[in-house]
CSV table of C-alpha atoms in Angstrom, one decimal:
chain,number,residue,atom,x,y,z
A,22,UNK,CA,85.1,28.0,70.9
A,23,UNK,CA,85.8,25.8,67.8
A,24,UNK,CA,84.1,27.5,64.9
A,25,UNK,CA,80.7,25.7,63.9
A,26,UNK,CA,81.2,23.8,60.7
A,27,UNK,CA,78.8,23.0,58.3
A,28,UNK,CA,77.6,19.4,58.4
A,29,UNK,CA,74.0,17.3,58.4
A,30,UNK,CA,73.9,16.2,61.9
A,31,UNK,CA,71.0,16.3,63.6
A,32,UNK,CA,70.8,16.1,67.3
A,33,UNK,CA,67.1,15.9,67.9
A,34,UNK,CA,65.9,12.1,68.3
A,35,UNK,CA,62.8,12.5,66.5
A,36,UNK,CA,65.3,13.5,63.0
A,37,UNK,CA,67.1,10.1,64.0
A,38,UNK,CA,64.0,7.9,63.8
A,39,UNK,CA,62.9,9.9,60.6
A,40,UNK,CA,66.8,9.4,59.6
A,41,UNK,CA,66.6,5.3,59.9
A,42,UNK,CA,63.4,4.9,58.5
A,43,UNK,CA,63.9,7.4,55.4
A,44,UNK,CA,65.5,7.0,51.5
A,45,UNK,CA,68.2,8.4,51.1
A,46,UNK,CA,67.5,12.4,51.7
A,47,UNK,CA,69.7,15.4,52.9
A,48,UNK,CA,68.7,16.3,56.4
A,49,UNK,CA,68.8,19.7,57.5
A,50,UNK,CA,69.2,20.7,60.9
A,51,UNK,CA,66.8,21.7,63.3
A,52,UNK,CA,67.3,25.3,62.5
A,53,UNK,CA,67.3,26.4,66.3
A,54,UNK,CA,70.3,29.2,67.1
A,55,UNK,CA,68.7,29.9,70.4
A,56,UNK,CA,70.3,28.5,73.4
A,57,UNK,CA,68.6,27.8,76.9
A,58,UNK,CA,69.4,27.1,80.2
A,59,UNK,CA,66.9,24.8,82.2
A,60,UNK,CA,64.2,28.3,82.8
A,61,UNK,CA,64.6,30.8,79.0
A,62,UNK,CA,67.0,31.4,76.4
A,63,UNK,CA,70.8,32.4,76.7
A,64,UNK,CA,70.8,34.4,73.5
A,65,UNK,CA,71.5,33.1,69.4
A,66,UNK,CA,74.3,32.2,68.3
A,67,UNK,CA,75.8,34.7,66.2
A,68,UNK,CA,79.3,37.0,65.6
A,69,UNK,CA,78.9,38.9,68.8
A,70,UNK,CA,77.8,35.5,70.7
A,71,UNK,CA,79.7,32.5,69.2
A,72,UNK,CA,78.5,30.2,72.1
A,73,UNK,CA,75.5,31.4,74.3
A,74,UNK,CA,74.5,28.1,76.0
A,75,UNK,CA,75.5,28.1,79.7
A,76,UNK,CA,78.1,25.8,80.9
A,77,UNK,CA,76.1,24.2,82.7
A,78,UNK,CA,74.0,22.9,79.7
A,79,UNK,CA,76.6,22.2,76.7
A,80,UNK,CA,76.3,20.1,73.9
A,81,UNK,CA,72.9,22.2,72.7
A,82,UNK,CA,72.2,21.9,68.8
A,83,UNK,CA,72.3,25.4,68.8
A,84,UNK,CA,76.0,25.7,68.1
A,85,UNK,CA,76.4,23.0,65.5
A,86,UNK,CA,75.4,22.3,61.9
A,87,UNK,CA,74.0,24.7,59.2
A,88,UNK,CA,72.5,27.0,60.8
A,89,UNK,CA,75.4,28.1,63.1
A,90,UNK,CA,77.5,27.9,60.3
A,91,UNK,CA,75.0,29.9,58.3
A,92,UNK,CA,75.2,32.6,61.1
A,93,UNK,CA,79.1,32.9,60.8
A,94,UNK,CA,78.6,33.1,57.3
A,95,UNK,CA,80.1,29.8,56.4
A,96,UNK,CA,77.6,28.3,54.3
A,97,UNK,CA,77.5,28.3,50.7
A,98,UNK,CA,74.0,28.6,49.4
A,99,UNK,CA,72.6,27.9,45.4
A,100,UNK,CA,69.6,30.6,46.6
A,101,UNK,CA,69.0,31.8,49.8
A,102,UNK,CA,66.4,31.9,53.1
A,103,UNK,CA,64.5,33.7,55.4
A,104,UNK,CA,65.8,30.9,58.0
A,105,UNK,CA,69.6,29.7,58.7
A,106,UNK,CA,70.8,26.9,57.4
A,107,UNK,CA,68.1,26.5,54.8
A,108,UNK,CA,68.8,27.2,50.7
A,109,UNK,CA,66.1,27.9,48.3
A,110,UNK,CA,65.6,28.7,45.2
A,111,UNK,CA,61.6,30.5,43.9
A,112,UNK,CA,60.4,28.3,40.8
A,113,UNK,CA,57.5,30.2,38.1
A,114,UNK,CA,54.4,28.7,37.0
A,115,UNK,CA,56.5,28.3,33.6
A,116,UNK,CA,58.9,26.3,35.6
A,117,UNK,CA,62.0,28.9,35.1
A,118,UNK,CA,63.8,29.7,37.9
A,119,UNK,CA,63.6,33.3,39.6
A,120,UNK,CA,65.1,35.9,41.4
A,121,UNK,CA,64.7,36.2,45.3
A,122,UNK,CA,62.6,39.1,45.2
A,123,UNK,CA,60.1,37.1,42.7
A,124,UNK,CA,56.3,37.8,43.8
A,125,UNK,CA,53.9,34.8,43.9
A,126,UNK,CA,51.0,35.5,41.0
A,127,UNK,CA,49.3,33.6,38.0
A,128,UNK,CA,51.1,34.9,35.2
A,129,UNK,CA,54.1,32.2,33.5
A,130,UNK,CA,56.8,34.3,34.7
A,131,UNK,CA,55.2,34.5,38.3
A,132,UNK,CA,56.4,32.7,41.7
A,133,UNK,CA,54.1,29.5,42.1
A,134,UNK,CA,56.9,27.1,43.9
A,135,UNK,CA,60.0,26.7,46.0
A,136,UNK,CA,62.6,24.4,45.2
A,137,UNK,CA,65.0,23.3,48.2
A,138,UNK,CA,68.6,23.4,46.7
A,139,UNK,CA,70.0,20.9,49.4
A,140,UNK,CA,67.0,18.3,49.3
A,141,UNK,CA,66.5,19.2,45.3
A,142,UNK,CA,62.5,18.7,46.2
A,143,UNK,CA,60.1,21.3,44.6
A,144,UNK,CA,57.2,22.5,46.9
A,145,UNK,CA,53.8,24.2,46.1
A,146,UNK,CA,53.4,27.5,47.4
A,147,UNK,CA,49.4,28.3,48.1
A,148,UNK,CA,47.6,30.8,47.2
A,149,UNK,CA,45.7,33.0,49.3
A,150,UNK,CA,42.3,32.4,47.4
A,151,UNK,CA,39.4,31.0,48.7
A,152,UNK,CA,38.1,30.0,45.8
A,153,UNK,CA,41.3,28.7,43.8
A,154,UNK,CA,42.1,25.4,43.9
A,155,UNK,CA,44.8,25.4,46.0
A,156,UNK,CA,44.3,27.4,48.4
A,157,UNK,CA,45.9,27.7,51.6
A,158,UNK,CA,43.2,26.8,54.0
A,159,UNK,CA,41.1,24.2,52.5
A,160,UNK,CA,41.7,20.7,53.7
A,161,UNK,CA,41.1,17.3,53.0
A,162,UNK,CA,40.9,14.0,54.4
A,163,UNK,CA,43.6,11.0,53.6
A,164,UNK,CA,42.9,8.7,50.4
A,165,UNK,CA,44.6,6.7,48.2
A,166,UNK,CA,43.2,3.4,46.3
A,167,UNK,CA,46.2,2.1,45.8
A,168,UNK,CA,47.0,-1.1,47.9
A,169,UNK,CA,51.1,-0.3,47.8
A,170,UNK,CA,51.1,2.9,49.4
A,171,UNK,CA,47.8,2.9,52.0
A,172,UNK,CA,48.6,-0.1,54.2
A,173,UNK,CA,46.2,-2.0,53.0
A,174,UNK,CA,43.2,0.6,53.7
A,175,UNK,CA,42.3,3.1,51.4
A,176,UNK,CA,41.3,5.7,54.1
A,177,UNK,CA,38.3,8.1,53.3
A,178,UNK,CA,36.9,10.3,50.5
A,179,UNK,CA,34.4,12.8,53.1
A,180,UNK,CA,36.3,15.0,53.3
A,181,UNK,CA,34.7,18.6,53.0
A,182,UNK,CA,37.0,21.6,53.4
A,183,UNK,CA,37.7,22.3,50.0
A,184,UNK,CA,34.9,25.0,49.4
A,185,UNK,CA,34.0,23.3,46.0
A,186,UNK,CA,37.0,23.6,44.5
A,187,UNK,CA,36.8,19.8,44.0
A,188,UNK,CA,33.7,16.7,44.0
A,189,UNK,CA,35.5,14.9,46.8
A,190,UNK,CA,37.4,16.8,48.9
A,191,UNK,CA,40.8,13.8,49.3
A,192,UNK,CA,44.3,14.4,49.1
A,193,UNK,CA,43.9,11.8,45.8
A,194,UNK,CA,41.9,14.1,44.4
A,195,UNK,CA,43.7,17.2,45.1
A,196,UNK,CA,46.8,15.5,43.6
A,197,UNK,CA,45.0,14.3,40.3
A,198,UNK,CA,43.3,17.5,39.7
A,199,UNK,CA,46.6,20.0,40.2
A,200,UNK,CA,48.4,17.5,37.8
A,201,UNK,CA,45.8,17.7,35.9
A,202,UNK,CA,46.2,21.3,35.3
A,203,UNK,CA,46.6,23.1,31.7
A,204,UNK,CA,50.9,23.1,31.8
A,205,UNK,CA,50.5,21.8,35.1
A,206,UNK,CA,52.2,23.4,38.6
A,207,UNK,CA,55.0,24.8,37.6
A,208,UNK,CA,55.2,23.0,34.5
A,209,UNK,CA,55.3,19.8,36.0
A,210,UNK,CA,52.5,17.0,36.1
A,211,UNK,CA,54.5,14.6,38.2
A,212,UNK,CA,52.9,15.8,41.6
A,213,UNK,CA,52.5,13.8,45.1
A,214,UNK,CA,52.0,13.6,48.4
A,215,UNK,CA,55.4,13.7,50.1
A,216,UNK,CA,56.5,11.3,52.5
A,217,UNK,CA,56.7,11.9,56.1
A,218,UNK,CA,60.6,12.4,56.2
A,219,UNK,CA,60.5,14.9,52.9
A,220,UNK,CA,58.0,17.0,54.7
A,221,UNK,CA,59.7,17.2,57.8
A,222,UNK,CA,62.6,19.0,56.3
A,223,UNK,CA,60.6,21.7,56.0
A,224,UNK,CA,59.6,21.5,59.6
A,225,UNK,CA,62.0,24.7,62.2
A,226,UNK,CA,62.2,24.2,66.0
A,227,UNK,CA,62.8,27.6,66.4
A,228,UNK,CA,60.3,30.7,64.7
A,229,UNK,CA,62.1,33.5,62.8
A,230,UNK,CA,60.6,36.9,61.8
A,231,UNK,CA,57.5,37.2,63.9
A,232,UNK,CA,56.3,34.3,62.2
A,233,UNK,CA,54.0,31.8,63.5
A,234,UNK,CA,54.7,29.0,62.0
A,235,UNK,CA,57.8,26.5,61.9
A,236,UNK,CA,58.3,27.2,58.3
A,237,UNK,CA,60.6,29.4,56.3
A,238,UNK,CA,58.1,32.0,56.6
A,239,UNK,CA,60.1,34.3,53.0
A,240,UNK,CA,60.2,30.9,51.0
A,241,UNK,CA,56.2,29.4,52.0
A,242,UNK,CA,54.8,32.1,52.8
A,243,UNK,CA,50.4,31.4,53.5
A,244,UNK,CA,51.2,29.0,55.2
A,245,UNK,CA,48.8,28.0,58.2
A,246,UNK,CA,50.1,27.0,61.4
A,247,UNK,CA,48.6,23.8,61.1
A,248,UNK,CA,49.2,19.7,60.6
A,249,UNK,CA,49.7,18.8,57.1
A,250,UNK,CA,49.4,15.0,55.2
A,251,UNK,CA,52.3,13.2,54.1
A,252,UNK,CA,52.0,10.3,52.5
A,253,UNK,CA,52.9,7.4,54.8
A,254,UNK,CA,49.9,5.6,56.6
A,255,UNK,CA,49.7,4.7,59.9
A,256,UNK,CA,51.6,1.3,60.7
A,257,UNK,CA,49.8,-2.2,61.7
A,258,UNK,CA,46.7,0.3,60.4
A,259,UNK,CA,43.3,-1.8,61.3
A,260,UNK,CA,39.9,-1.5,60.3
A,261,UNK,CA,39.0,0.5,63.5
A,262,UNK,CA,42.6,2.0,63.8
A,263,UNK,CA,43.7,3.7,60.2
A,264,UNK,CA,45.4,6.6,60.2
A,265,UNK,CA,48.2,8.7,58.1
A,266,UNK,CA,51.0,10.9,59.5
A,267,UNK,CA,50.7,14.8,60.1
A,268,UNK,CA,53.9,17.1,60.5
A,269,UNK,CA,53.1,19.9,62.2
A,270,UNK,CA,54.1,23.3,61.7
A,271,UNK,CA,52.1,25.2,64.7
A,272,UNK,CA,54.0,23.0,66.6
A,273,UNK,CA,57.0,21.3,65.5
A,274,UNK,CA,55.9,17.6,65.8
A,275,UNK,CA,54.8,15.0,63.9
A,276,UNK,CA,50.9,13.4,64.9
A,277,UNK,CA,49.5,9.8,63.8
A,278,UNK,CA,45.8,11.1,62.2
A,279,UNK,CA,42.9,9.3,61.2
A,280,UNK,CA,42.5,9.4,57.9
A,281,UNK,CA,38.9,10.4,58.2
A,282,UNK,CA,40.3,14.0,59.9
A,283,UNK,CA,40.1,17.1,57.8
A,284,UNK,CA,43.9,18.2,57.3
A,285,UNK,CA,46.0,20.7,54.8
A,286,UNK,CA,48.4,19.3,52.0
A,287,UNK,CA,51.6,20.5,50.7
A,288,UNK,CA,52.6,18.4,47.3
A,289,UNK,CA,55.9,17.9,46.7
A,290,UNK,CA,57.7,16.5,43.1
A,291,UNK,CA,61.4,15.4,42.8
A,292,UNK,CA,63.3,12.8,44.9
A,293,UNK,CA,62.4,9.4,45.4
């Protein structure tokens, strides 16, 4: 077997149409080392099994890109990851970047945010508070005033999930008020929704750890197994037909929402 090499191909046709559509963003992989004939899985790629997939099924994205690479030990990393192919780095409230065995807490010095060294996107880490702002279970529904980003509909301020923590319960609010924030997140006040491609690159097709979610789970840890907001509205959105676009990490897939649903929110800052 040829040796993987490390590359950004993506073999998974949803990545291409995210690909085409997208700035210009570093894709990762899908992450999956598992290979699988047409009934289970043929083992992970790995030292001991360099190419598990079955003759009869070749080509799989198991044996290519950074994760296979990562598995042989061939990938040069900035940080590191609970995941292969992945490299982050933990970010403090303070904004100072820490060690990998940083713990997330309140304090200037503690972990608040992740930083993906390939993307160079920072990412909110929740907290597991009910009662804190950003917790990671309260949700929110999809709404931004601004004619430029929501397709010409705004979308809805209803939303309820937010146990208080804000008057209106809408990713716009959420947004403004963690900006808003004494030092802000991280010491940033530059905050946003992400758009729908930035947020997939978080998104695994394969679970590691026990976890049950398709996240890194070492690098975002909380984190529900649940659709999450980006920032790109629905397409040829009508009055009876507006909606926003979830990526998923229960399941790895991306889901057209009304903006009127109650979903979680990951913000993002860097890029663009």
């Amino acid at each position: 077997m040829t040796m993987p090499i490390p590359r950004r191909g993506v073999l998974f046709a949803p990545w291409l149409l995210l690909a085409a559509q997208a700035q210009a963003l570093p894709l990762p992989d899908s992450a999956q080392i598992s290979c699988f004939d047409e009934t289970s899985s043929t083992g992970s790629v790995g030292p001991g099994t360099p190419d598990p997939q079955p003759a009869t099924h070749p080509g799989q994205d198991c044996v290519y890109g950074r994760s296979a690479a990562d598995r042989f030990d061939l990938l040069s990393k900035v940080g590191g990851s609970g995941v292969p192919g992945r490299d982050y780095s933990k970010i403090a409230n303070d904004g100072s970047v820490l060690p990998a065995d940083a713990q997330l807490g309140s304090g200037p010095g503690d972990w608040a945010c992740t930083r993906d060294n390939d993307t160079g996107l920072i990412w909110e880490i929740k907290v597991d508070d009910a009662n804190h702002l950003r917790h990671l279970s309260h949700s929110y529904s999809w709404y931004d005033a601004d004619p430029a980003i929501n397709a010409g509909l705004p979308g809805s301020t209803a939303g309820t999930g937010c146990n208080g923590t804000l008057p209106q319960c809408h990713t716009t609010a959420y947004r403004d008020a963690v900006n808003a924030l004494p030092g802000g997140l991280c010491g940033a006040t530059d905050w946003r929704l992400p758009d729908l491609v930035e947020l997939t690159t978080l998104q695994l097709h394969e679970r590691f750890d026990g976890s049950l979610t398709y996240i890194d789970p070492l690098y975002f840890p909380v984190s529900p197994a649940n659709n999450y907001w980006s920032g790109r509205p629905l397409a040829g959105a009508t009055a009876t037909v507006d909606g926003a676009w979830t990526v998923g990490f229960g399941t790895p897939r991306n889901f057209p929402v009304p903006k009127t649903a109650s979903r979680q929110l990951r913000l993002v800052r860097g890029g663009q």
